[in-house]
Amino acid sequence: MTESGDTEIEDGAAATPLRSSRPSQRPAAVSSSRPAAVSPQPLALDRRSADDRDKPSRTDVLAGSLSQVIGGPVGRHALIGRTRFLTPLRVMLLIAVVFLALGYSSKAACLVTTGSGTADQKVANWQNQRAYYEMCYSDTVPLYTAELLNLGKFPYKSSWIEKDSEGRPQKQFDGNIAVRYMEYPVIVGTYQYVSMSLAKSYSALSRLVPIPSIAEVVMFFNISALGLALAWFATVWATSQLAGRRIWDAALVAGSPIVIFQIFTNFDALATAFATGAVLAWARRRPVLAGVLIGLGVAAKLYPILLLIPLALLGLRSGRLREVGRTAGAAVVAWLVVNLPVMVMFPRGWSEFFRLNTRRGDDMDSLYNVVKSFTDWQGFDTGLGLWEPPTILNTVVFVLFVLCCAGVGYIVLTAPQRPRLAQVAFLIVALFLLTNKVWSPQFSLWLVPLAVLALPHRRILLAWMTIDALVWVPRMLFLYGEQNRGLPEQWFTITVLLRDIAVIALCALVIRQIYRPELDLVRNRGQFDDPSGGVFDGAVDRPPGWLPKRLRPASRDTAITLPEERPAAILNA
């Protein structure tokens, strides 16, 4: 495990000596009135220590309190980074196992096999709106039949006709029959198809050998969940590498309360792994690999493309647009390689994802719906037919996000010290969610690794994550119906508003630390610039000559001054 300021000494490597505040030999006892203290064991011959590593049990009140369960804070004379088995990364992966298990348990009530016959004839028990009052809803289960996966159909090739409550075909706003296709990008659609194929293989095997007969849809969920768990492990690993000397910050990703309810609600963990991996590749100064991972992430979910915005803004300020261009080019090529076969063979099915996003109205978790919930406002577009695009809403969402990007751009270009990549990426993704017409609950997973890297204040992040996770409870009870002793809409929209306020507060804190970098825990009072910034780390500001003076940094020609013995960047080793 490599981090900023130390080598892989957990595994016994000794490639680069580490700085240590202690001499190689202890001085003799000064006082002769009492015998000198003697260690019960011989001192280690190699007393190198990762002294630059942050020690949460001593620097954080919450971590210090929790450490009492396992014996209290780390010793003042402990050799840090020397354990061979329970390394920080392995501990965090164990934490992730616990929270992923809780995530699976939260869905378990909806995974009870019912019915008789073979595995493909059995179903999951979702009777009497069980998914809502048990709060175990997951998109994975209904998608299995809704998108014809239960019939073995290949996504994007197969279609179905939308029907009303009486089973009659519906007509969309232009008079044509409402035909639907798989609504996910290519990687997620293919992921579902592979999971379905494995689930059907298990069903066939259960008819030949004496193994438990599990409903095929339940096995589909289990196989999908396994891949999503592995993707979250990758996210935890990448975040730990990006955290550098503050490696324990990644424990907030492994043990985020949001994971409990949302990790298996949909397939967003795949895109989160690609996006975090892309930031890691950029930090290791591998712009092409970063672009490939962004392209793959966009082929799984659209949001990783947002990472190009902070890269472009920081590249503009530092004069490193060539590397950003290589990343953007690699992203386009990777996206095309994945999408082109489906795009050519099944153009109508491939375009369903983009068509669906243009014709969706404001979602129940959006700020627009919160306003509608507490006022008499009917929304921007009223009286629309089935699947008629909400033109005004789409325009408002686009304009608001562009204005937010312009505001972030102004901050990036004019701040006295160049912001860190994680800070800008968090602001862009958070503002995208706040202004967007859709904020599905699982979208909050996008923010978790970025928030941990941008604002590593544990109590603040845990407060936001807890609020965000608990939105799930009134959401499910509202969907269950007030007539069934559920909750009225305002109970749900109040928690959504609290979640949005918490995210806005995080953005405000990030902006405050951008303008007051001495408060940034990652920079550690000026000892570090941007450990995850790649080519931006320690670079001198060189904005292009055509940039107006009002958009230039306060001290354009001032380079970042760092200690002579500054540890090597974690990802350049």
mmCIF file of C-alpha atoms in Angstrom, residues 200-378:
data_model
loop_
_atom_site.group_PDB
_atom_site.id
_atom_site.type_symbol
_atom_site.label_atom_id
_atom_site.label_comp_id
_atom_site.label_asym_id
_atom_site.label_seq_id
_atom_site.Cartn_x
_atom_site.Cartn_y
_atom_site.Cartn_z
ATOM 1 C CA LYS A 200 -30.324 -18.697 -16.318
ATOM 2 C CA SER A 201 -27.287 -20.972 -16.259
ATOM 3 C CA TYR A 202 -27.824 -21.485 -12.533
ATOM 4 C CA SER A 203 -31.499 -22.236 -13.165
ATOM 5 C CA ALA A 204 -30.558 -24.856 -15.762
ATOM 6 C CA LEU A 205 -27.992 -26.355 -13.393
ATOM 7 C CA SER A 206 -30.539 -26.552 -10.557
ATOM 8 C CA ARG A 207 -32.633 -28.860 -12.724
ATOM 9 C CA LEU A 208 -29.704 -31.242 -13.205
ATOM 10 C CA VAL A 209 -27.987 -31.382 -9.831
ATOM 11 C CA PRO A 210 -29.333 -31.138 -6.241
ATOM 12 C CA ILE A 211 -28.598 -27.463 -5.477
ATOM 13 C CA PRO A 212 -31.030 -24.946 -3.937
ATOM 14 C CA SER A 213 -33.739 -23.860 -6.362
ATOM 15 C CA ILE A 214 -33.765 -20.070 -6.177
ATOM 16 C CA ALA A 215 -36.063 -17.820 -8.171
ATOM 17 C CA GLU A 216 -34.246 -16.776 -11.308
ATOM 18 C CA VAL A 217 -34.880 -13.093 -10.647
ATOM 19 C CA VAL A 218 -33.381 -13.448 -7.160
ATOM 20 C CA MET A 219 -30.282 -15.108 -8.592
ATOM 21 C CA PHE A 220 -30.101 -12.283 -11.141
ATOM 22 C CA PHE A 221 -30.089 -9.816 -8.257
ATOM 23 C CA ASN A 222 -27.436 -11.777 -6.373
ATOM 24 C CA ILE A 223 -25.090 -11.960 -9.355
ATOM 25 C CA SER A 224 -25.590 -8.272 -10.123
ATOM 26 C CA ALA A 225 -24.967 -7.400 -6.473
ATOM 27 C CA LEU A 226 -21.686 -9.323 -6.453
ATOM 28 C CA GLY A 227 -20.344 -7.238 -9.330
ATOM 29 C CA LEU A 228 -21.560 -4.017 -7.726
ATOM 30 C CA ALA A 229 -19.813 -4.953 -4.474
ATOM 31 C CA LEU A 230 -16.563 -5.533 -6.360
ATOM 32 C CA ALA A 231 -16.993 -2.143 -8.030
ATOM 33 C CA TRP A 232 -17.366 -0.519 -4.620
ATOM 34 C CA PHE A 233 -14.221 -2.287 -3.391
ATOM 35 C CA ALA A 234 -12.435 -0.732 -6.385
ATOM 36 C CA THR A 235 -13.849 2.669 -5.405
ATOM 37 C CA VAL A 236 -12.569 2.282 -1.835
ATOM 38 C CA TRP A 237 -9.135 1.206 -3.098
ATOM 39 C CA ALA A 238 -8.836 4.092 -5.556
ATOM 40 C CA THR A 239 -9.953 6.610 -2.923
ATOM 41 C CA SER A 240 -7.386 5.274 -0.445
ATOM 42 C CA GLN A 241 -4.644 5.746 -3.024
ATOM 43 C CA LEU A 242 -5.825 9.267 -3.798
ATOM 44 C CA ALA A 243 -6.043 10.193 -0.114
ATOM 45 C CA GLY A 244 -2.263 9.922 0.291
ATOM 46 C CA ARG A 245 -1.056 10.680 3.794
ATOM 47 C CA ARG A 246 -4.722 10.870 4.868
ATOM 48 C CA ILE A 247 -5.399 7.309 3.802
ATOM 49 C CA TRP A 248 -7.887 6.731 6.630
ATOM 50 C CA ASP A 249 -10.247 9.257 5.033
ATOM 51 C CA ALA A 250 -11.213 6.488 2.619
ATOM 52 C CA ALA A 251 -12.832 4.670 5.556
ATOM 53 C CA LEU A 252 -15.734 7.095 5.068
ATOM 54 C CA VAL A 253 -16.233 5.640 1.599
ATOM 55 C CA ALA A 254 -16.099 2.077 2.900
ATOM 56 C CA GLY A 255 -18.450 2.828 5.797
ATOM 57 C CA SER A 256 -20.761 5.423 4.291
ATOM 58 C CA PRO A 257 -24.383 5.138 5.525
ATOM 59 C CA ILE A 258 -25.481 5.802 1.936
ATOM 60 C CA VAL A 259 -24.046 2.405 0.978
ATOM 61 C CA ILE A 260 -26.557 0.605 3.203
ATOM 62 C CA PHE A 261 -29.608 1.695 1.230
ATOM 63 C CA GLN A 262 -28.270 2.594 -2.216
ATOM 64 C CA ILE A 263 -25.395 0.320 -3.238
ATOM 65 C CA PHE A 264 -27.778 -2.340 -4.603
ATOM 66 C CA THR A 265 -30.681 -0.072 -5.595
ATOM 67 C CA ASN A 266 -29.342 0.358 -9.118
ATOM 68 C CA PHE A 267 -26.093 -0.040 -11.050
ATOM 69 C CA ASP A 268 -24.392 3.281 -10.251
ATOM 70 C CA ALA A 269 -21.487 1.654 -8.401
ATOM 71 C CA LEU A 270 -20.076 0.631 -11.799
ATOM 72 C CA ALA A 271 -19.808 4.226 -12.996
ATOM 73 C CA THR A 272 -18.491 5.375 -9.613
ATOM 74 C CA ALA A 273 -15.643 2.854 -9.848
ATOM 75 C CA PHE A 274 -14.760 4.051 -13.360
ATOM 76 C CA ALA A 275 -14.891 7.720 -12.325
ATOM 77 C CA THR A 276 -12.750 7.273 -9.199
ATOM 78 C CA GLY A 277 -10.315 5.131 -11.179
ATOM 79 C CA ALA A 278 -10.086 7.905 -13.773
ATOM 80 C CA VAL A 279 -9.133 10.450 -11.100
ATOM 81 C CA LEU A 280 -6.524 7.994 -9.806
ATOM 82 C CA ALA A 281 -5.068 7.529 -13.288
ATOM 83 C CA TRP A 282 -4.904 11.295 -13.736
ATOM 84 C CA ALA A 283 -3.172 11.652 -10.367
ATOM 85 C CA ARG A 284 -0.584 9.103 -11.542
ATOM 86 C CA ARG A 285 0.010 11.293 -14.601
ATOM 87 C CA ARG A 286 -1.517 8.855 -17.039
ATOM 88 C CA PRO A 287 -3.939 11.105 -18.951
ATOM 89 C CA VAL A 288 -4.760 8.554 -21.662
ATOM 90 C CA LEU A 289 -5.745 5.897 -19.133
ATOM 91 C CA ALA A 290 -7.789 8.510 -17.277
ATOM 92 C CA GLY A 291 -9.608 9.281 -20.520
ATOM 93 C CA VAL A 292 -10.265 5.618 -21.227
ATOM 94 C CA LEU A 293 -11.790 5.156 -17.789
ATOM 95 C CA ILE A 294 -13.917 8.287 -18.199
ATOM 96 C CA GLY A 295 -15.137 6.979 -21.557
ATOM 97 C CA LEU A 296 -16.019 3.615 -20.020
ATOM 98 C CA GLY A 297 -17.745 5.399 -17.149
ATOM 99 C CA VAL A 298 -19.865 7.443 -19.565
ATOM 100 C CA ALA A 299 -20.791 4.175 -21.291
ATOM 101 C CA ALA A 300 -22.124 3.031 -17.906
ATOM 102 C CA LYS A 301 -23.650 6.297 -16.648
ATOM 103 C CA LEU A 302 -23.448 9.797 -18.035
ATOM 104 C CA TYR A 303 -22.003 11.558 -14.991
ATOM 105 C CA PRO A 304 -18.251 10.690 -15.379
ATOM 106 C CA ILE A 305 -18.147 13.065 -18.358
ATOM 107 C CA LEU A 306 -18.486 15.864 -15.803
ATOM 108 C CA LEU A 307 -14.880 15.190 -14.735
ATOM 109 C CA LEU A 308 -13.689 16.790 -17.952
ATOM 110 C CA ILE A 309 -15.010 20.163 -16.754
ATOM 111 C CA PRO A 310 -12.721 20.516 -13.697
ATOM 112 C CA LEU A 311 -9.817 19.135 -15.734
ATOM 113 C CA ALA A 312 -10.405 21.758 -18.405
ATOM 114 C CA LEU A 313 -10.714 24.607 -15.888
ATOM 115 C CA LEU A 314 -7.571 23.638 -13.987
ATOM 116 C CA GLY A 315 -5.754 22.988 -17.262
ATOM 117 C CA LEU A 316 -6.684 26.472 -18.439
ATOM 118 C CA ARG A 317 -5.274 28.075 -15.307
ATOM 119 C CA SER A 318 -2.071 26.031 -15.256
ATOM 120 C CA GLY A 319 -1.492 25.995 -19.013
ATOM 121 C CA ARG A 320 -1.778 22.180 -19.096
ATOM 122 C CA LEU A 321 -4.536 21.911 -21.667
ATOM 123 C CA ARG A 322 -2.509 19.514 -23.838
ATOM 124 C CA GLU A 323 -2.757 16.755 -21.215
ATOM 125 C CA VAL A 324 -6.457 17.512 -20.735
ATOM 126 C CA GLY A 325 -6.958 17.247 -24.486
ATOM 127 C CA ARG A 326 -5.335 13.813 -24.511
ATOM 128 C CA THR A 327 -7.694 12.722 -21.741
ATOM 129 C CA ALA A 328 -10.745 14.051 -23.572
ATOM 130 C CA GLY A 329 -9.660 12.398 -26.828
ATOM 131 C CA ALA A 330 -9.084 9.052 -25.133
ATOM 132 C CA ALA A 331 -12.509 9.328 -23.476
ATOM 133 C CA VAL A 332 -14.222 9.842 -26.822
ATOM 134 C CA VAL A 333 -12.378 6.921 -28.416
ATOM 135 C CA ALA A 334 -13.124 4.561 -25.506
ATOM 136 C CA TRP A 335 -16.794 5.570 -25.514
ATOM 137 C CA LEU A 336 -17.045 5.006 -29.267
ATOM 138 C CA VAL A 337 -15.350 1.604 -29.110
ATOM 139 C CA VAL A 338 -17.929 0.405 -26.597
ATOM 140 C CA ASN A 339 -20.989 2.077 -28.147
ATOM 141 C CA LEU A 340 -20.351 1.824 -31.875
ATOM 142 C CA PRO A 341 -21.313 -1.871 -32.357
ATOM 143 C CA VAL A 342 -24.670 -1.402 -30.600
ATOM 144 C CA MET A 343 -25.154 1.996 -32.223
ATOM 145 C CA VAL A 344 -24.754 0.506 -35.698
ATOM 146 C CA MET A 345 -26.695 -2.724 -35.196
ATOM 147 C CA PHE A 346 -29.541 -1.428 -33.017
ATOM 148 C CA PRO A 347 -29.706 2.386 -33.417
ATOM 149 C CA ARG A 348 -33.279 2.686 -32.132
ATOM 150 C CA GLY A 349 -32.592 0.699 -28.982
ATOM 151 C CA TRP A 350 -29.218 2.371 -28.402
ATOM 152 C CA SER A 351 -30.712 5.870 -28.481
ATOM 153 C CA GLU A 352 -33.436 5.058 -25.927
ATOM 154 C CA PHE A 353 -31.269 6.236 -23.017
ATOM 155 C CA PHE A 354 -30.805 9.702 -24.513
ATOM 156 C CA ARG A 355 -34.435 9.926 -25.634
ATOM 157 C CA LEU A 356 -35.671 8.991 -22.158
ATOM 158 C CA ASN A 357 -33.557 11.677 -20.491
ATOM 159 C CA THR A 358 -34.951 14.414 -22.730
ATOM 160 C CA ARG A 359 -38.593 13.466 -22.163
ATOM 161 C CA ARG A 360 -38.504 12.886 -18.397
ATOM 162 C CA GLY A 361 -40.194 15.438 -16.171
ATOM 163 C CA ASP A 362 -38.988 16.643 -12.794
ATOM 164 C CA ASP A 363 -38.363 13.624 -10.587
ATOM 165 C CA MET A 364 -39.800 13.278 -7.087
ATOM 166 C CA ASP A 365 -36.315 13.817 -5.537
ATOM 167 C CA SER A 366 -35.584 17.037 -7.431
ATOM 168 C CA LEU A 367 -35.679 20.562 -6.041
ATOM 169 C CA TYR A 368 -38.336 21.404 -8.608
ATOM 170 C CA ASN A 369 -40.678 18.831 -7.112
ATOM 171 C CA VAL A 370 -39.891 20.111 -3.604
ATOM 172 C CA VAL A 371 -41.108 23.560 -4.658
ATOM 173 C CA LYS A 372 -44.233 22.034 -6.213
ATOM 174 C CA SER A 373 -44.868 20.058 -3.026
ATOM 175 C CA PHE A 374 -45.051 23.131 -0.797
ATOM 176 C CA THR A 375 -46.676 25.587 -3.221
ATOM 177 C CA ASP A 376 -49.455 25.709 -5.784
ATOM 178 C CA TRP A 377 -46.915 25.810 -8.605
ATOM 179 C CA GLN A 378 -47.657 23.228 -11.302
#
